[in-house]
PDB file of C-alpha atoms in Angstrom:
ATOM      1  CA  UNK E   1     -12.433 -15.537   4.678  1.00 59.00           C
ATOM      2  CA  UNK E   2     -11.162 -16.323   1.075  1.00 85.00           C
ATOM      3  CA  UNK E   3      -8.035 -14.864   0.069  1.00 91.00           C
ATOM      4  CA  UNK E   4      -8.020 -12.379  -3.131  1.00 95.00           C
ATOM      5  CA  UNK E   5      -4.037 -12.489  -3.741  1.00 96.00           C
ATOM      6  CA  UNK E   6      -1.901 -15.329  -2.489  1.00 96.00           C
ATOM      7  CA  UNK E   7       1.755 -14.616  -3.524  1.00 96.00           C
ATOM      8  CA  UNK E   8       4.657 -18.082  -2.719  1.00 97.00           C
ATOM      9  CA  UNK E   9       7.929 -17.706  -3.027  1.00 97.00           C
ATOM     10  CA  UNK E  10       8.273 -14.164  -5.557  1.00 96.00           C
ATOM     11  CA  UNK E  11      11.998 -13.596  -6.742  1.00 96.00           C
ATOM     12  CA  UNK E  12      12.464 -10.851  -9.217  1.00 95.00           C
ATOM     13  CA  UNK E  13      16.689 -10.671 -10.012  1.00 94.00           C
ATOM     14  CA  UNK E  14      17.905  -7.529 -11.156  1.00 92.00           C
ATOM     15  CA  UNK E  15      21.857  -6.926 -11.320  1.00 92.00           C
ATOM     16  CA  UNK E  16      21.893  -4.121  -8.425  1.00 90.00           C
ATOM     17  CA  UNK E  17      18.910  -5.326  -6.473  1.00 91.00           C
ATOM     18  CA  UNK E  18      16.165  -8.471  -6.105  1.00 92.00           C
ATOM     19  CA  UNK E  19      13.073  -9.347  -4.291  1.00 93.00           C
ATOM     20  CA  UNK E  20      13.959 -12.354  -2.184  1.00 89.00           C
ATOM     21  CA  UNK E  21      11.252 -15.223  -1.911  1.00 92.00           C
ATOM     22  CA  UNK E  22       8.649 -12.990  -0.876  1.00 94.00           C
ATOM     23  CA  UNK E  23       5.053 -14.745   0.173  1.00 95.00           C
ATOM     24  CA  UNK E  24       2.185 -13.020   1.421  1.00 94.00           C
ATOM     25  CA  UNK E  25      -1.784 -13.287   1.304  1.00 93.00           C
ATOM     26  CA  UNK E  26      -4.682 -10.756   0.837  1.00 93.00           C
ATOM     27  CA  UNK E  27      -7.962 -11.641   2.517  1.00 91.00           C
ATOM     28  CA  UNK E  28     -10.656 -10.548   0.923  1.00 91.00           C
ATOM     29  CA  UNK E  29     -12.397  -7.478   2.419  1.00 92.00           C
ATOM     30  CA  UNK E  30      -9.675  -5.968   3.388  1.00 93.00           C
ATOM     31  CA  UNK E  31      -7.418  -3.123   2.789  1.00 94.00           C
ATOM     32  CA  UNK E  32      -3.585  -4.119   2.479  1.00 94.00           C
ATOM     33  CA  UNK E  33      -0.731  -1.787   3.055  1.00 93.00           C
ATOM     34  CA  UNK E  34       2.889  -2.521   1.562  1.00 92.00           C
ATOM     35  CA  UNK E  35       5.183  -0.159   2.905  1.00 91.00           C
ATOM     36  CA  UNK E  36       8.594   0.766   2.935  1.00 87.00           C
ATOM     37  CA  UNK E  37      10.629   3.123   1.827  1.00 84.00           C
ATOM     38  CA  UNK E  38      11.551   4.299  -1.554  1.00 83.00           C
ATOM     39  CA  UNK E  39      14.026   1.294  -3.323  1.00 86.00           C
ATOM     40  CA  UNK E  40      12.555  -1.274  -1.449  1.00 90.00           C
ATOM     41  CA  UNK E  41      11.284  -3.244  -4.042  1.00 92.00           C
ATOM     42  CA  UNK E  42       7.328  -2.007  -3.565  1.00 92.00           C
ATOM     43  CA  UNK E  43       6.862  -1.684  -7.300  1.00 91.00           C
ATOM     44  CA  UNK E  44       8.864  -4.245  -8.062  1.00 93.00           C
ATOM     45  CA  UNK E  45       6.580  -6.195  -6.464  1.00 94.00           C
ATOM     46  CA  UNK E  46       3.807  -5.040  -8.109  1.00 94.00           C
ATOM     47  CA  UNK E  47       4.926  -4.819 -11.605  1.00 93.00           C
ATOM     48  CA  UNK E  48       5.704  -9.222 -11.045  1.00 94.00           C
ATOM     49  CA  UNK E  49       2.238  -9.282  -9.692  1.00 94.00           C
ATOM     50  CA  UNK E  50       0.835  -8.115 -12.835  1.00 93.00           C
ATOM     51  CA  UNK E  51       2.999  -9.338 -15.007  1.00 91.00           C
ATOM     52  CA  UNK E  52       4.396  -6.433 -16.222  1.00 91.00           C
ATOM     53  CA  UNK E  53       8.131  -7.759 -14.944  1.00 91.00           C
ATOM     54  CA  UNK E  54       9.008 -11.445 -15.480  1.00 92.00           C
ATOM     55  CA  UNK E  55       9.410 -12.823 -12.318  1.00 94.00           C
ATOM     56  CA  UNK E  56      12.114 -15.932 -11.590  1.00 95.00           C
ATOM     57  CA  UNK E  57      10.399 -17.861  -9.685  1.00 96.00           C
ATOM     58  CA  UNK E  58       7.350 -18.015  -7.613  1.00 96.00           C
ATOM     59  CA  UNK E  59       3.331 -18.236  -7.755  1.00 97.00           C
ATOM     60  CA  UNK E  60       1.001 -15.098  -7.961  1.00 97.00           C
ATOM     61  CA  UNK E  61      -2.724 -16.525  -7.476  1.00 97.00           C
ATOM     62  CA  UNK E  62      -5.887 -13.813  -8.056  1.00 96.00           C
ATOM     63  CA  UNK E  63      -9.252 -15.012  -7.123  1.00 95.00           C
ATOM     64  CA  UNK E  64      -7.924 -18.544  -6.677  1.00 94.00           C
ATOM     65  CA  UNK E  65      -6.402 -18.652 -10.486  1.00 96.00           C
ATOM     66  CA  UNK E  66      -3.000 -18.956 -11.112  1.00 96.00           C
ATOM     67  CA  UNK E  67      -2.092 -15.427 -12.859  1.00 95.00           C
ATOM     68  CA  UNK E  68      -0.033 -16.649 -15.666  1.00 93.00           C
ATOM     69  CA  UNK E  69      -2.561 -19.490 -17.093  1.00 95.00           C
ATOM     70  CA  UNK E  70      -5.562 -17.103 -16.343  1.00 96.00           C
ATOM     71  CA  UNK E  71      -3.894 -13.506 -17.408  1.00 93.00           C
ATOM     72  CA  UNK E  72      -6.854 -12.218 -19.707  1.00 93.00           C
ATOM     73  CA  UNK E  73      -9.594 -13.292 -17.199  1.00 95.00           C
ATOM     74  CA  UNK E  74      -7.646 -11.420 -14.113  1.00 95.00           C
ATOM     75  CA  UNK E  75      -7.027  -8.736 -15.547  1.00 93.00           C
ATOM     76  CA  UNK E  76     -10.654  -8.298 -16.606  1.00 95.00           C
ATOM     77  CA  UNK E  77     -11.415  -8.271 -13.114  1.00 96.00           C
ATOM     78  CA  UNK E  78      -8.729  -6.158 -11.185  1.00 96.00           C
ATOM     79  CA  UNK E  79      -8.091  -2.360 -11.205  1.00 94.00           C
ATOM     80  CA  UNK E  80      -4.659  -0.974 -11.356  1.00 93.00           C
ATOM     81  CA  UNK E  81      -3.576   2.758 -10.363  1.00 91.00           C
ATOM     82  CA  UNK E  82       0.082   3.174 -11.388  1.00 85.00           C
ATOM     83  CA  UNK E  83       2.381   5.751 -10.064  1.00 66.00           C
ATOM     84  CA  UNK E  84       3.678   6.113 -13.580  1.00 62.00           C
ATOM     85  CA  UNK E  85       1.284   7.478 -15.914  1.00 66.00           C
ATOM     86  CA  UNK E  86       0.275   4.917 -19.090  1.00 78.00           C
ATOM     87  CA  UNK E  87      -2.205   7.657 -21.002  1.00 89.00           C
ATOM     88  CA  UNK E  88      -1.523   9.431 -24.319  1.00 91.00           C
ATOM     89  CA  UNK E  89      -0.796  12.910 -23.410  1.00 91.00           C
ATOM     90  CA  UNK E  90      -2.344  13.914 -26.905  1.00 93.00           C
ATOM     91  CA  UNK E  91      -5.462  12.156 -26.240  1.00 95.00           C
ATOM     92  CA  UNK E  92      -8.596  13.887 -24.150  1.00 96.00           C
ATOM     93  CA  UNK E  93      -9.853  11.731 -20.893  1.00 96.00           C
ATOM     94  CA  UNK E  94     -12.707  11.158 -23.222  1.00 96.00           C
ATOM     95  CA  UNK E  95     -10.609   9.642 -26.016  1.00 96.00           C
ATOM     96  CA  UNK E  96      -8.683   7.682 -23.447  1.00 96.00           C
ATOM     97  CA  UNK E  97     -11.629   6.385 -22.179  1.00 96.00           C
ATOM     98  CA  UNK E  98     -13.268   4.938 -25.612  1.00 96.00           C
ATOM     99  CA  UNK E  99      -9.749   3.289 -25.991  1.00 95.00           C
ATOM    100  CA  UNK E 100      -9.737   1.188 -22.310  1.00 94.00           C
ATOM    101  CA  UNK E 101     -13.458   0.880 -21.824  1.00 96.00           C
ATOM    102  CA  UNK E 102     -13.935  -2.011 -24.211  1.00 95.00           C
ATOM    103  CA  UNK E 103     -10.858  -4.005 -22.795  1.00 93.00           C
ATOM    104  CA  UNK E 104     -13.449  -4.971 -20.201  1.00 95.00           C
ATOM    105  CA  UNK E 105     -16.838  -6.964 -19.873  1.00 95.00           C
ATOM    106  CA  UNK E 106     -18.157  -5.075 -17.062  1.00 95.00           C
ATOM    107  CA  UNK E 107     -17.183  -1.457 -18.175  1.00 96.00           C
ATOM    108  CA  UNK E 108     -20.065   0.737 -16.740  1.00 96.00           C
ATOM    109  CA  UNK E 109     -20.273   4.490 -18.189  1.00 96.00           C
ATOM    110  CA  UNK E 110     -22.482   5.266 -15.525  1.00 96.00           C
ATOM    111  CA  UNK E 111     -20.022   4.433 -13.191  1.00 94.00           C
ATOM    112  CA  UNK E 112     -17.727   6.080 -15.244  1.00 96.00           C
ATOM    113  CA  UNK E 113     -19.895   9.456 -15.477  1.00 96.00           C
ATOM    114  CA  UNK E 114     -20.819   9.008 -11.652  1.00 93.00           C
ATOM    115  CA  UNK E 115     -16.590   9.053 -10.420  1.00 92.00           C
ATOM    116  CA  UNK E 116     -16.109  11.851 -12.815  1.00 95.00           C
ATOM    117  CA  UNK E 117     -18.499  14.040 -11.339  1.00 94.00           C
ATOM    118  CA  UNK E 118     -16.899  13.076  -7.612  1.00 88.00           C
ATOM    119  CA  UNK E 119     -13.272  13.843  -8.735  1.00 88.00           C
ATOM    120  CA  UNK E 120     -14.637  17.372 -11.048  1.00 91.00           C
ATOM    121  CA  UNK E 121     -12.687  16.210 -13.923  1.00 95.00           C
ATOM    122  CA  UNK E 122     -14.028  17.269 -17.133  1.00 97.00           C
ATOM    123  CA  UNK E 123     -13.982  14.392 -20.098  1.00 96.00           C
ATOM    124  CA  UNK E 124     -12.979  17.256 -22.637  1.00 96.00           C
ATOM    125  CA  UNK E 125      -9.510  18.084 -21.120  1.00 97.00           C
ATOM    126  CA  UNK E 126      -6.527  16.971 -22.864  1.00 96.00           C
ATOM    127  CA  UNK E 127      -4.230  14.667 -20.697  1.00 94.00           C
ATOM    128  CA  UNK E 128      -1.303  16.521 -21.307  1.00 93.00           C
ATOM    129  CA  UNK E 129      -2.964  19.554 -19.349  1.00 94.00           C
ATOM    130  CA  UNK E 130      -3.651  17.459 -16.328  1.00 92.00           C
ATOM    131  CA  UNK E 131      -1.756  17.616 -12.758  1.00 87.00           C
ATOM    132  CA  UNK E 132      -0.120  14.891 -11.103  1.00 84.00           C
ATOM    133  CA  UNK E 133      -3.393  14.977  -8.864  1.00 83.00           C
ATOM    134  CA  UNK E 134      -5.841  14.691 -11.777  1.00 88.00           C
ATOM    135  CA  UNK E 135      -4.118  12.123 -13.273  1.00 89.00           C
ATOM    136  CA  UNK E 136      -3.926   9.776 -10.516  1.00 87.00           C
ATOM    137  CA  UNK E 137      -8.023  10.504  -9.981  1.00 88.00           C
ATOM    138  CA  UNK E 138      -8.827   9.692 -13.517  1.00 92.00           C
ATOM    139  CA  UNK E 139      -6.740   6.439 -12.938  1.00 91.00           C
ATOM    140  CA  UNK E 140      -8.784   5.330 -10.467  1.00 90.00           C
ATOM    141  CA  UNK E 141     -11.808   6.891 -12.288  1.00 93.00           C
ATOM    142  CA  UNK E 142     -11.080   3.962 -14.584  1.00 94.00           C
ATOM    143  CA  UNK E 143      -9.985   1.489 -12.696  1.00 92.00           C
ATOM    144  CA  UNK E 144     -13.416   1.588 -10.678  1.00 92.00           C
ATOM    145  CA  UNK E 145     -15.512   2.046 -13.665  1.00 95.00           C
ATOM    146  CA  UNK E 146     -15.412  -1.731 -15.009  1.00 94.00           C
ATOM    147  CA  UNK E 147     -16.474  -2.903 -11.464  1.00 91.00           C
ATOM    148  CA  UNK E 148     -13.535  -4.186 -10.773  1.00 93.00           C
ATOM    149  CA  UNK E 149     -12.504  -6.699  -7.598  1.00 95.00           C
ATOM    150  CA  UNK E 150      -9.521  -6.391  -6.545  1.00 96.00           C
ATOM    151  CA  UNK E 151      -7.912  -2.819  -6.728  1.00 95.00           C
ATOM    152  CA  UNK E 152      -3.741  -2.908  -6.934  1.00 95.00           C
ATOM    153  CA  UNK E 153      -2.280   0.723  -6.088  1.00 92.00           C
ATOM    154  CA  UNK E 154       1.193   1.767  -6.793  1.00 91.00           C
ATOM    155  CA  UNK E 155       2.123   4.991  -4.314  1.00 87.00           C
ATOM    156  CA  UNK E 156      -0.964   6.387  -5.675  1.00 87.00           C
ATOM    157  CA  UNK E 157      -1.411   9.526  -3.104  1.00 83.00           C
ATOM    158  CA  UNK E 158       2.352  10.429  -3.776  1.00 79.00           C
ATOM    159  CA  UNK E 159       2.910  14.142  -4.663  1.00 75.00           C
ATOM    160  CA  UNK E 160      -0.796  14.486  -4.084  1.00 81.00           C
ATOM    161  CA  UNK E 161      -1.726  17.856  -2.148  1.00 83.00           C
ATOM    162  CA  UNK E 162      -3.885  16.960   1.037  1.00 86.00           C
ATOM    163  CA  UNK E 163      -7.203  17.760  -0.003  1.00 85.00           C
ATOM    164  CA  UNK E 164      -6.827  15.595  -3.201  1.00 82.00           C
ATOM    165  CA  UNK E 165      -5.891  12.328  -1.140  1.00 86.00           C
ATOM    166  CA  UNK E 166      -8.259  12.943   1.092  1.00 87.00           C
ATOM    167  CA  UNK E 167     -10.890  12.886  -1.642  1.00 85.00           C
ATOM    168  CA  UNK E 168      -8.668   9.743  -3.015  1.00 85.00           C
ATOM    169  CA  UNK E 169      -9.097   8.263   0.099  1.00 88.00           C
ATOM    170  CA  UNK E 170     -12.771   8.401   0.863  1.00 89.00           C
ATOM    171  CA  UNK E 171     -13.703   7.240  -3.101  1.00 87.00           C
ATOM    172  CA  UNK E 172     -11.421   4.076  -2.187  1.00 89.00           C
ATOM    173  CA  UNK E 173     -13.294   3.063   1.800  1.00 90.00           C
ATOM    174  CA  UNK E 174     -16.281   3.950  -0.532  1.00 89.00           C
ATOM    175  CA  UNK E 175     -15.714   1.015  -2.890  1.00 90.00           C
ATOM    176  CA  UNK E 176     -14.595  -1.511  -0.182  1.00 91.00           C
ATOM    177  CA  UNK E 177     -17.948  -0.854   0.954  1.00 88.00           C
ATOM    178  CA  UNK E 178     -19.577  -3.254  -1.372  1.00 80.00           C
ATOM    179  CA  UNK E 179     -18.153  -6.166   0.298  1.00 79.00           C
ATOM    180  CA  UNK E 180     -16.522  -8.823  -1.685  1.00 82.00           C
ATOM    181  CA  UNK E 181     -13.823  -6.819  -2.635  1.00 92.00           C
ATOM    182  CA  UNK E 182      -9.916  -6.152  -2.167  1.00 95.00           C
ATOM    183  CA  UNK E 183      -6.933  -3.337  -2.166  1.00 95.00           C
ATOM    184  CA  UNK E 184      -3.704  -3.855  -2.192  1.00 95.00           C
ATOM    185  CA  UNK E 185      -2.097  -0.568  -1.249  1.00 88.00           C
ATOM    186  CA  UNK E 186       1.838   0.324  -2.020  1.00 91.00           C
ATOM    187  CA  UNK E 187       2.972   3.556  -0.202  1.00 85.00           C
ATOM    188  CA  UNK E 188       5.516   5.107   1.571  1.00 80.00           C
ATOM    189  CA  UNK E 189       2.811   7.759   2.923  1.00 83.00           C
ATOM    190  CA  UNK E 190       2.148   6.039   6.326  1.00 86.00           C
ATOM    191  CA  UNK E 191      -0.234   8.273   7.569  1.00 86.00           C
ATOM    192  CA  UNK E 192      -2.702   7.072   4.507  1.00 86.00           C
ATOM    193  CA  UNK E 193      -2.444   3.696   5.955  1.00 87.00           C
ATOM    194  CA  UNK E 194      -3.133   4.877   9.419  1.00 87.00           C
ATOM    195  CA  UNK E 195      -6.852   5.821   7.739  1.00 87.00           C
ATOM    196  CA  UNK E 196      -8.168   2.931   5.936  1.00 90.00           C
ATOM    197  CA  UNK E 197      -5.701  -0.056   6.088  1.00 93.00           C
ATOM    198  CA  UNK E 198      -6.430  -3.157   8.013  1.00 94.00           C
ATOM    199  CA  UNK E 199      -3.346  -5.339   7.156  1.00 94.00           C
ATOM    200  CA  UNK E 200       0.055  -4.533   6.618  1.00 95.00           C
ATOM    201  CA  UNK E 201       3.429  -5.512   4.907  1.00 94.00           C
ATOM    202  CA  UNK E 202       6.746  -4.090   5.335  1.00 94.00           C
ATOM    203  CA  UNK E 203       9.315  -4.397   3.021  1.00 93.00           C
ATOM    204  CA  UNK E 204      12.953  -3.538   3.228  1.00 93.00           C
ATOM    205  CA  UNK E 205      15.676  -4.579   0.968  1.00 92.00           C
ATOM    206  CA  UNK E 206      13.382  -6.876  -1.335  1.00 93.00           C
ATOM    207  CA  UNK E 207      12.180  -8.827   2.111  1.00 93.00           C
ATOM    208  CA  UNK E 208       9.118  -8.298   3.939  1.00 94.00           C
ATOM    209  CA  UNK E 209      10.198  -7.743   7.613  1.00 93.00           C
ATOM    210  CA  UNK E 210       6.873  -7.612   9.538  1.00 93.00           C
ATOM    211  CA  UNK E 211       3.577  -8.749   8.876  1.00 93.00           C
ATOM    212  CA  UNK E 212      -0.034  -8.706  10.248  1.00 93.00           C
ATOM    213  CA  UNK E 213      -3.095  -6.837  11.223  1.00 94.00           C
ATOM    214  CA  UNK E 214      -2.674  -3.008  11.096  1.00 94.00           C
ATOM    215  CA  UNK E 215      -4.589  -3.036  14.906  1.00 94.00           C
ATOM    216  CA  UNK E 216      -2.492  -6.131  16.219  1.00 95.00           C
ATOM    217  CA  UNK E 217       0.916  -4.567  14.919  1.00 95.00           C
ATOM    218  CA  UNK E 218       0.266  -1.347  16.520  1.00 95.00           C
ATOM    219  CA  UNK E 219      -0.704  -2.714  19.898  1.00 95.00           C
ATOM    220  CA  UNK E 220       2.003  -5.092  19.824  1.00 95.00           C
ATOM    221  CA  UNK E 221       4.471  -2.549  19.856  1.00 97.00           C
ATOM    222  CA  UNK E 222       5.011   1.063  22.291  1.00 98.00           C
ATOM    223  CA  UNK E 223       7.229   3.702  21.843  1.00 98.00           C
ATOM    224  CA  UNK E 224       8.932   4.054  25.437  1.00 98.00           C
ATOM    225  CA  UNK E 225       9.889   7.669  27.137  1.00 97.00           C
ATOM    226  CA  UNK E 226      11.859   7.938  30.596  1.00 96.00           C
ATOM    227  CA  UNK E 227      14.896   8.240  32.677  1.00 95.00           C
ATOM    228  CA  UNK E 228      17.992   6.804  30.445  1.00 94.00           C
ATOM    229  CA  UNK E 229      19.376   5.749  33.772  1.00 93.00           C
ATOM    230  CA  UNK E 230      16.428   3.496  35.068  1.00 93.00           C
ATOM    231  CA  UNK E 231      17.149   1.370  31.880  1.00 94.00           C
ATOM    232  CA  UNK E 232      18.363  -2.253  32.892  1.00 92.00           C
ATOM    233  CA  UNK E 233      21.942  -3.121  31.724  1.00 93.00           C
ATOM    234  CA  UNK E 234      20.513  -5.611  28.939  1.00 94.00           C
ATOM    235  CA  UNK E 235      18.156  -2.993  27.886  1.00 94.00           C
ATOM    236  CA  UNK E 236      18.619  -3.321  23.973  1.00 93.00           C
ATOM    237  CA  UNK E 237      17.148  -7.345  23.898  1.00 95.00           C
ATOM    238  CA  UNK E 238      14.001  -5.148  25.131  1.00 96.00           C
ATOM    239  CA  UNK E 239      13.827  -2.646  21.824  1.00 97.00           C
ATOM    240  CA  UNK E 240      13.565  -2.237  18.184  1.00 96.00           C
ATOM    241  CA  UNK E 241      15.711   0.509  18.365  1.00 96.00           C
ATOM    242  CA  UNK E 242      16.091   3.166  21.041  1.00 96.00           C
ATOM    243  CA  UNK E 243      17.805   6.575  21.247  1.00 95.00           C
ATOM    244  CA  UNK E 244      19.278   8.152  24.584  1.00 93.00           C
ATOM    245  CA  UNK E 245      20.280  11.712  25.897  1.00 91.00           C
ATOM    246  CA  UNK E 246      21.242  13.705  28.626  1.00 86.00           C
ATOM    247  CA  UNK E 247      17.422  14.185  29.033  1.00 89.00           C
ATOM    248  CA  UNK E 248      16.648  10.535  28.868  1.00 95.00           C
ATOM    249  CA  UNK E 249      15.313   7.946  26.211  1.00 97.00           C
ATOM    250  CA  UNK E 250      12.995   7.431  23.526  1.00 97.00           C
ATOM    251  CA  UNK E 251      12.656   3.575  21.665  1.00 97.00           C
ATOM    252  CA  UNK E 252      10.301   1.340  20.209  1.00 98.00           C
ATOM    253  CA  UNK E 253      10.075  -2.163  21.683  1.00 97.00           C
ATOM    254  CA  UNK E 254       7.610  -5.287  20.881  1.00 96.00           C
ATOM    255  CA  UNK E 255       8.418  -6.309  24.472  1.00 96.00           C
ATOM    256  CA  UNK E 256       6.282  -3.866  26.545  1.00 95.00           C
ATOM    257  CA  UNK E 257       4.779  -6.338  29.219  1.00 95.00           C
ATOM    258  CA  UNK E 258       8.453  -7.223  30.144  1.00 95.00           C
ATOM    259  CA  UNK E 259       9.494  -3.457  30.175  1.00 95.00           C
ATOM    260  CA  UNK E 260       6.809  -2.691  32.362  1.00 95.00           C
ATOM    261  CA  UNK E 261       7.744  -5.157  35.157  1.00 95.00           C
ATOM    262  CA  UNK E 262      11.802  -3.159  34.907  1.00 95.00           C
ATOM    263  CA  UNK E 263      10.816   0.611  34.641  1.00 96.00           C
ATOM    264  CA  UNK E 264       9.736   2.514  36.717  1.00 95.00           C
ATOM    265  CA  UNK E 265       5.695   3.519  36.977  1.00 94.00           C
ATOM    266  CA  UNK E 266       6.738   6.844  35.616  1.00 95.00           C
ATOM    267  CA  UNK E 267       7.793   5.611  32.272  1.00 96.00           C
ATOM    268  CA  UNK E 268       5.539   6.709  29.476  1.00 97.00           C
ATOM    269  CA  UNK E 269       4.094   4.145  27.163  1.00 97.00           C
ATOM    270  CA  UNK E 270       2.678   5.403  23.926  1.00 97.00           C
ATOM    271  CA  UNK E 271       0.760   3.643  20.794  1.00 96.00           C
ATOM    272  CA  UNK E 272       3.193   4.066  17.890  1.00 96.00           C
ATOM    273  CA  UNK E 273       1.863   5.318  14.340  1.00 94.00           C
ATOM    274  CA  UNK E 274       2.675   2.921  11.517  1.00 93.00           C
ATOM    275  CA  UNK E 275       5.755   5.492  10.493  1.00 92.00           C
ATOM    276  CA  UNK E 276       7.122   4.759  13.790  1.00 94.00           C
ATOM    277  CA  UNK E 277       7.442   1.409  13.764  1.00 94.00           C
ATOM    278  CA  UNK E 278       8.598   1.931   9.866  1.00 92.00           C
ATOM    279  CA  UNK E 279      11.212   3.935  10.843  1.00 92.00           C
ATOM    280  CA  UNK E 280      12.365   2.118  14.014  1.00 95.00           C
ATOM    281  CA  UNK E 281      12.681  -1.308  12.001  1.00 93.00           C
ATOM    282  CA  UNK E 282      14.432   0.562   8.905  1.00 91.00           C
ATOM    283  CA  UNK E 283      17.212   1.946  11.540  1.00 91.00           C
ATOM    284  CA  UNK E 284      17.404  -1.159  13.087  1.00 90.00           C
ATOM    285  CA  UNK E 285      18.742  -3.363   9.935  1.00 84.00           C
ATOM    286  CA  UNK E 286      20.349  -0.690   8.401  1.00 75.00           C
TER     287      UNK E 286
END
């Protein structure tokens, strides 16, 4: 499996805060989630991906091409949804359209007509009169209209109402089902992830902290209920981070075979949701 994105050794400085030698890889095929929570340098990230921050150091690859010798051709062949909105609020979706459609070589209207009917959006409406919700679906109206490769999100379901990123999510495991393509996924809405991701990427203070296979990273960790006082005396070399009362304890730990052979049969072993084990690692180097 080839890889879509290969990012070595990102650093993006800014006076208050900086990405710090961040690496990672996105196999094509695949759905990528890069979580974390809100300052953690997720758009950061992004915006040095594309270019759109000037990074320090470091080596973004697309498609095999180095990004900065091959920016025109890359960009001609990824889709970007941006949390911030880049249309002219004057301008109709129609008029928007005739403006970004010829940026590409592959633009397809009847894609473009086809994704417009899915999301109800009319071409007429001015942008300025759209929701947050509308906006982010004509985004991706256009980002999948110029059959584009690779798709890079930027908290794209934020704000969204449930229906809408439902109907967000379904267009996107619609396009991955075309094979040969990629998404790369920013979000601090786990639960999205929890749908349709297959790897992920955690980042916390400008460093990715975990990494792997959505599947893998969930089984390779429990959340652990029972009786705070069966809990051997080293118990905390066992957890991510645990929590005790008078009515017992509740932790996450990427050590469950071990625990099991301590506690007692009774315990209760549970698979965590990716905001657990976001939450337990955030606590834990805070």
């Amino acid at each position: 499996m080839d890889n879509i994105l290969e990012v070595t050794g990102l650093v993006k400085r800014y006076p208050s805060f900086s990405l710090d030698n961040i690496s990672f890889s996105l196999p094509e095929g695949c759905v990528t989630g890069f979580i974390g929570a809100n300052g953690a340098g997720k758009t950061t990230t992004i915006r040095s991906i594309l270019g759109l921050a000037r990074k320090n150091a470091g080596v973004v690859k697309v498609f095999g091409l180095d990004a900065d010798a091959h920016e025109q051709e890359i960009k001609d062949r990824i889709g970007i949804v941006m949390d911030s909105s880049y249309f002219y609020n004057d301008l109709s979706m129609k008029d928007m359209k005739s403006i970004i459609a010829p940026a590409y070589s592959k633009w397809s209207d009847a894609d473009y007509r086809l994704y417009m009917e899915k999301f109800e959006l009319d071409p007429k409406q001015k942008i300025s009169t759209l929701s947050r919700g509308m906006r982010m679906k004509f985004a991706l109206v256009l980002a999948l209209s110029h059959q584009a490769e690779l798709l890079i999100m930027d908290e794209p379901t934020s704000g969204l109402d449930p229906l809408v990123r439902s109907q967000f999510l379904e267009i996107v495991m619609d396009y991955m089902k075309n094979g040969g393509k990629g998404v790369f996924f920013s979000t601090h809405i786990t639960s999205d992830l929890d749908k349709i991701a297959d790897y992920l990427f955690f980042l916390f203070d400008g460093q990715i902290i975990l990494q792997g296979q959505k599947d893998e990273m969930k089984e390779g960790h429990a959340v652990v209920k029972g009786d705070a006082s069966a809990l051997p005396p080293d118990y905390e070399n066992y957890f991510v981070g645990i929590s005790k009362s008078a009515y017992g304890f509740e932790g996450l730990t990427d050590k469950k075979a071990a625990l099991k052979k301590l506690l007692p049969v009774n315990t209760v072993y549970e698979v965590p949701t990716i905001e657990d084990i976001m939450l337990y690692y955030i606590r834990r180097h805070k």
